[in-house]
């Protein structure tokens, strides 16, 4: 099964890479670069990074496998190694070699490729799952289960990309400063959100093993522990972000007063609702792990798609730039309310199959 999943990932990754390289100018336009001086840089960066997309996808498959196989430290070590490699290559390609945007893209792409090679080597060295592509058979039912289990993650990641496009287009009428500011805020909040998503992915094997064994008390204990930790981390992050918002934005665009002003206010707005995101993510992870694909996919779509896209499209009409700045906060509030409702509705149903 694992070898078949790798083969499917390889095929899908190559298809995405080819499409991305061909249509990168159009993708850049969708991201809000149409008519901007930044478009050529976007195309160059995008084509290089997406050219290594297959390695990135395979790396994620390996990391998910090692987490499930109770070897999360290996995945963490490789992630750290990729980050360090990226920073070193950035310094080499962009300063001594003066490669500019192409150097930054090459550093990102090569760091992902290096981490994939390390994970492949680790798998072969462990010998726990021998890769035998000649024995792979097309099994639609298994492929369907794989896609079903990964659908919430696909929705979450796909809508995150779509939300970036919509955000850039909404900020576009207010100038390049607004686009830059909102992009910076998005990156800062994405960093915090990614940490919690990673924590939630660590919760998933624990949840899955105990749910399969009918251990309700253990699942609930792990779930509430995850909610408390995730919410606490985001609360601390939110306080720091709110207090140091102008300094954080200045790290990216020092000396640009307009970008700092727009981004600082938007970051503070998002920090107000950021602690609520932990509840949304942990519910999403629990439903996904327990096989409740529809509720999990709906929650995955809520924050970045179901609520955010209408908010960022409609709020600027009466509120102007302010509508763009508060759109994510409004979306977070609505996603939190939806997660509360879905927990009350679906959590009891998860255990009906175990009732005698």
XYZ file of C-alpha atoms in Angstrom:
356
model
C 0.000 0.000 0.000
C 2.771 2.437 0.950
C 4.636 1.795 -2.303
C 1.424 2.324 -4.272
C 0.848 5.599 -2.435
C 4.368 6.734 -3.339
C 3.741 5.861 -6.983
C 0.445 7.784 -7.053
C 2.151 10.759 -5.376
C 4.960 10.629 -7.940
C 2.522 10.697 -10.864
C 0.364 13.462 -9.396
C 3.442 15.497 -8.478
C 4.861 15.352 -12.002
C 1.506 16.387 -13.490
C 1.233 19.363 -11.109
C 4.828 20.403 -11.839
C 4.313 20.366 -15.611
C 1.040 22.304 -15.387
C 2.553 24.783 -12.945
C 5.629 25.484 -15.076
C 3.535 26.009 -18.224
C 0.872 28.212 -16.652
C 2.985 30.071 -14.073
C 2.386 33.527 -15.683
C -1.374 32.972 -15.410
C -0.998 31.721 -11.837
C 0.997 34.853 -10.984
C -1.844 36.971 -12.380
C -4.333 35.111 -10.181
C -2.105 35.789 -7.183
C -2.431 39.506 -7.837
C 0.797 40.157 -9.764
C -0.968 41.209 -12.972
C 0.454 44.522 -14.152
C 2.901 44.615 -11.251
C 6.664 45.021 -11.463
C 6.917 41.900 -9.322
C 5.337 39.593 -11.910
C 8.579 38.476 -13.580
C 10.090 37.662 -10.191
C 6.946 35.711 -9.256
C 7.145 33.643 -12.446
C 10.846 32.878 -11.991
C 10.414 31.922 -8.339
C 7.278 29.867 -8.984
C 8.704 27.847 -11.855
C 11.835 26.866 -9.943
C 9.969 25.894 -6.775
C 7.190 23.987 -8.511
C 9.773 22.173 -10.630
C 10.820 20.423 -7.395
C 7.221 19.966 -6.276
C 7.331 16.174 -6.647
C 10.173 15.875 -4.142
C 8.246 18.092 -1.727
C 5.125 15.924 -2.028
C 7.071 12.702 -1.527
C 8.791 14.250 1.492
C 5.389 14.897 3.077
C 4.334 11.295 2.437
C 7.490 10.008 4.136
C 7.042 12.348 7.099
C 3.427 11.250 7.580
C 4.559 7.624 7.477
C 7.257 8.146 10.123
C 4.785 9.962 12.407
C 2.325 7.079 12.091
C 5.170 4.600 12.658
C 5.916 6.376 15.963
C 9.145 7.950 14.696
C 8.195 11.648 14.764
C 11.685 12.721 15.859
C 13.060 11.681 12.485
C 10.514 13.813 10.644
C 11.282 16.746 12.963
C 15.017 16.361 12.443
C 14.604 16.342 8.671
C 12.337 19.403 8.796
C 14.944 21.268 10.837
C 17.667 20.095 8.440
C 15.641 21.402 5.491
C 15.209 24.779 7.177
C 18.896 25.095 8.013
C 19.847 24.025 4.477
C 17.467 26.619 3.074
C 19.031 29.409 5.137
C 22.576 28.418 4.199
C 21.756 28.174 0.491
C 19.892 31.489 0.653
C 23.028 33.157 1.987
C 25.213 31.512 -0.672
C 22.986 32.005 -3.706
C 21.799 35.538 -2.940
C 24.974 37.190 -1.617
C 28.195 35.757 -3.139
C 26.507 34.443 -6.292
C 24.048 37.374 -6.554
C 21.275 35.189 -8.026
C 18.441 37.278 -6.593
C 14.952 35.792 -6.645
C 16.156 32.773 -8.620
C 18.669 32.062 -5.847
C 15.977 32.217 -3.159
C 13.812 29.823 -5.169
C 16.714 27.442 -5.816
C 17.559 27.418 -2.098
C 13.976 26.505 -1.177
C 13.701 23.843 -3.874
C 17.051 22.196 -3.121
C 16.403 22.150 0.631
C 13.166 20.233 0.035
C 14.973 17.822 -2.290
C 17.701 17.231 0.306
C 15.120 16.445 2.988
C 13.392 13.990 0.622
C 16.686 12.199 -0.057
C 17.411 11.961 3.683
C 13.969 10.493 4.390
C 14.328 7.987 1.535
C 17.719 6.936 2.868
C 16.302 6.597 6.388
C 13.438 4.411 5.141
C 15.747 2.106 3.208
C 18.158 1.899 6.141
C 15.347 1.035 8.567
C 14.116 -1.692 6.219
C 10.674 -1.673 7.853
C 8.835 -1.134 4.556
C 10.710 -2.441 1.511
C 9.862 -0.536 -1.678
C 8.865 -2.995 -4.403
C 7.313 -1.109 -7.303
C 7.048 -4.260 -9.431
C 4.466 -5.671 -7.015
C 2.225 -2.601 -7.105
C -1.294 -3.182 -8.403
C -4.001 -0.635 -9.083
C -6.436 -0.929 -6.171
C -9.168 1.704 -6.575
C -10.696 0.985 -3.165
C -7.380 1.576 -1.367
C -6.653 4.678 -3.440
C -10.139 5.910 -2.553
C -9.447 5.403 1.153
C -6.163 7.287 0.844
C -7.764 10.212 -0.953
C -10.693 10.191 1.466
C -8.400 10.346 4.472
C -6.348 13.124 2.905
C -9.277 15.141 1.551
C -9.537 17.489 4.573
C -5.827 18.285 4.308
C -6.201 18.849 0.566
C -9.110 21.207 1.186
C -7.198 23.076 3.894
C -4.038 23.519 1.828
C -5.860 24.208 -1.425
C -8.076 26.869 0.088
C -5.071 28.423 1.822
C -3.560 29.005 -1.626
C -6.869 30.267 -3.008
C -7.287 32.612 -0.050
C -3.869 34.137 -0.810
C -5.031 34.847 -4.356
C -8.261 36.436 -3.162
C -6.469 38.452 -0.485
C -3.957 39.851 -2.970
C -6.698 40.766 -5.423
C -8.721 42.435 -2.667
C -5.685 44.410 -1.479
C -4.593 45.285 -5.040
C -6.756 48.424 -5.454
C -5.044 49.949 -2.406
C -1.563 49.701 -3.906
C 1.553 47.543 -3.658
C 2.011 48.608 -0.015
C -1.301 46.968 0.924
C -0.421 43.771 -0.967
C 3.004 43.606 0.686
C 1.585 44.323 4.148
C -1.152 41.702 3.955
C 1.307 39.146 2.538
C 3.657 39.742 5.478
C 0.814 39.399 7.983
C -0.270 36.191 6.278
C 3.227 34.746 6.563
C 3.507 35.599 10.254
C 0.130 34.065 11.104
C 0.838 31.073 8.854
C 3.962 30.372 10.905
C 1.894 30.180 14.094
C -0.871 28.172 12.420
C 1.595 25.701 10.895
C 3.062 24.968 14.319
C -0.396 24.096 15.648
C -1.218 22.012 12.559
C 2.015 20.086 13.137
C 1.003 19.523 16.747
C -2.410 18.336 15.546
C -0.764 15.889 13.155
C 1.125 14.474 16.119
C -2.210 14.029 17.877
C -3.681 12.082 14.953
C -1.841 8.736 15.459
C -2.729 8.787 19.165
C -6.341 9.539 18.296
C -6.474 6.932 15.538
C -5.006 4.058 17.540
C -7.275 4.677 20.536
C -10.392 5.378 18.493
C -9.881 2.110 16.626
C -9.639 0.332 19.980
C -12.784 2.061 21.274
C -10.886 3.917 24.017
C -13.122 6.971 24.329
C -11.549 8.261 27.533
C -8.070 8.271 25.999
C -9.243 10.007 22.830
C -11.021 12.705 24.820
C -8.049 13.177 27.123
C -5.666 13.545 24.180
C -8.093 15.866 22.381
C -8.540 18.259 25.298
C -4.823 18.203 26.012
C -4.262 19.186 22.384
C -6.852 21.976 22.585
C -5.248 23.409 25.735
C -1.716 23.298 24.354
C -2.666 24.667 20.927
C -4.759 27.466 22.401
C -2.053 28.371 24.913
C 0.632 28.528 22.232
C -1.557 30.695 20.026
C -2.500 32.923 22.952
C 1.148 33.616 23.758
C 1.856 34.166 20.058
C -1.110 36.526 19.798
C 0.008 38.630 22.775
C 3.543 38.928 21.406
C 2.242 39.702 17.919
C -0.180 42.345 19.212
C 2.453 44.132 21.307
C 5.275 43.916 18.740
C 3.207 44.135 15.564
C 4.992 47.149 14.084
C 8.420 45.670 14.812
C 7.505 42.322 13.271
C 6.290 43.963 10.067
C 9.417 46.144 9.993
C 11.577 43.010 9.929
C 10.283 42.396 6.420
C 10.021 45.987 5.140
C 12.158 48.184 7.352
C 11.756 51.873 6.607
C 8.522 51.509 4.636
C 6.125 53.429 6.868
C 3.014 52.706 4.789
C 3.538 48.947 4.756
C 4.281 48.943 8.499
C 1.147 50.959 9.295
C -1.183 48.782 7.202
C 0.395 45.509 8.304
C 0.608 46.412 11.987
C -3.110 47.109 12.258
C -4.032 43.972 10.277
C -1.729 41.819 12.441
C -3.292 43.162 15.638
C -6.769 42.378 14.293
C -5.747 38.804 13.560
C -4.041 38.401 16.929
C -7.352 39.125 18.677
C -8.947 35.965 17.251
C -5.816 33.822 16.738
C -6.228 31.803 20.000
C -9.587 30.504 18.700
C -7.882 28.740 15.802
C -6.526 25.974 18.056
C -10.056 24.719 18.739
C -10.879 24.677 15.027
C -7.723 22.794 14.058
C -7.975 20.150 16.785
C -11.598 19.390 15.878
C -10.598 19.146 12.235
C -7.809 16.687 13.077
C -10.050 14.544 15.288
C -12.853 14.215 12.734
C -10.370 13.508 9.949
C -8.633 10.767 11.928
C -11.884 9.116 13.008
C -13.132 8.825 9.428
C -15.663 11.677 9.504
C -14.470 13.080 6.196
C -17.382 15.446 5.511
C -17.287 17.304 8.856
C -13.490 17.393 8.737
C -13.477 18.768 5.188
C -16.095 21.377 6.091
C -14.025 22.564 9.050
C -10.871 22.550 6.931
C -12.660 24.734 4.382
C -14.257 27.079 6.906
C -11.432 29.350 8.012
C -9.639 29.871 4.689
C -12.492 29.371 2.276
C -16.093 29.089 3.378
C -15.956 32.247 5.512
C -12.768 34.022 4.469
C -13.344 34.299 0.715
C -16.831 35.903 1.021
C -15.498 38.170 3.787
C -12.504 39.419 1.804
C -14.684 39.942 -1.269
C -17.619 41.695 0.424
C -16.218 43.631 3.412
C -14.005 45.975 1.315
C -17.092 47.216 -0.542
C -18.441 49.238 2.429
C -15.248 49.407 4.536
C -12.428 49.790 2.012
C -8.975 48.697 3.179
C -10.329 48.123 6.684
C -12.502 45.334 5.273
C -9.411 43.608 3.916
C -7.591 43.974 7.223
C -10.357 42.474 9.384
C -11.557 39.751 6.991
C -9.443 36.979 8.553
C -10.579 37.867 12.065
C -14.237 37.703 11.030
C -13.568 34.353 9.368
C -11.872 33.001 12.502
C -14.854 33.950 14.668
C -17.305 32.213 12.331
C -15.071 29.124 11.996
C -14.833 28.872 15.786
C -18.628 29.019 16.115
C -18.993 26.323 13.442
C -16.441 24.089 15.211
C -18.354 24.392 18.498
C -21.581 23.375 16.762
C -19.970 20.444 14.937
C -18.272 19.147 18.071
C -21.597 19.041 19.903
C -23.285 17.373 16.928
C -20.727 14.817 15.745
C -18.554 13.941 18.745
C -21.293 11.786 20.386
C -21.969 10.056 17.047
C -18.350 8.933 16.805
C -18.940 6.453 19.641
C -22.328 5.047 18.649
C -20.691 2.106 16.880
C -19.123 1.026 20.192
C -22.380 0.986 22.134
C -23.619 -2.461 23.052
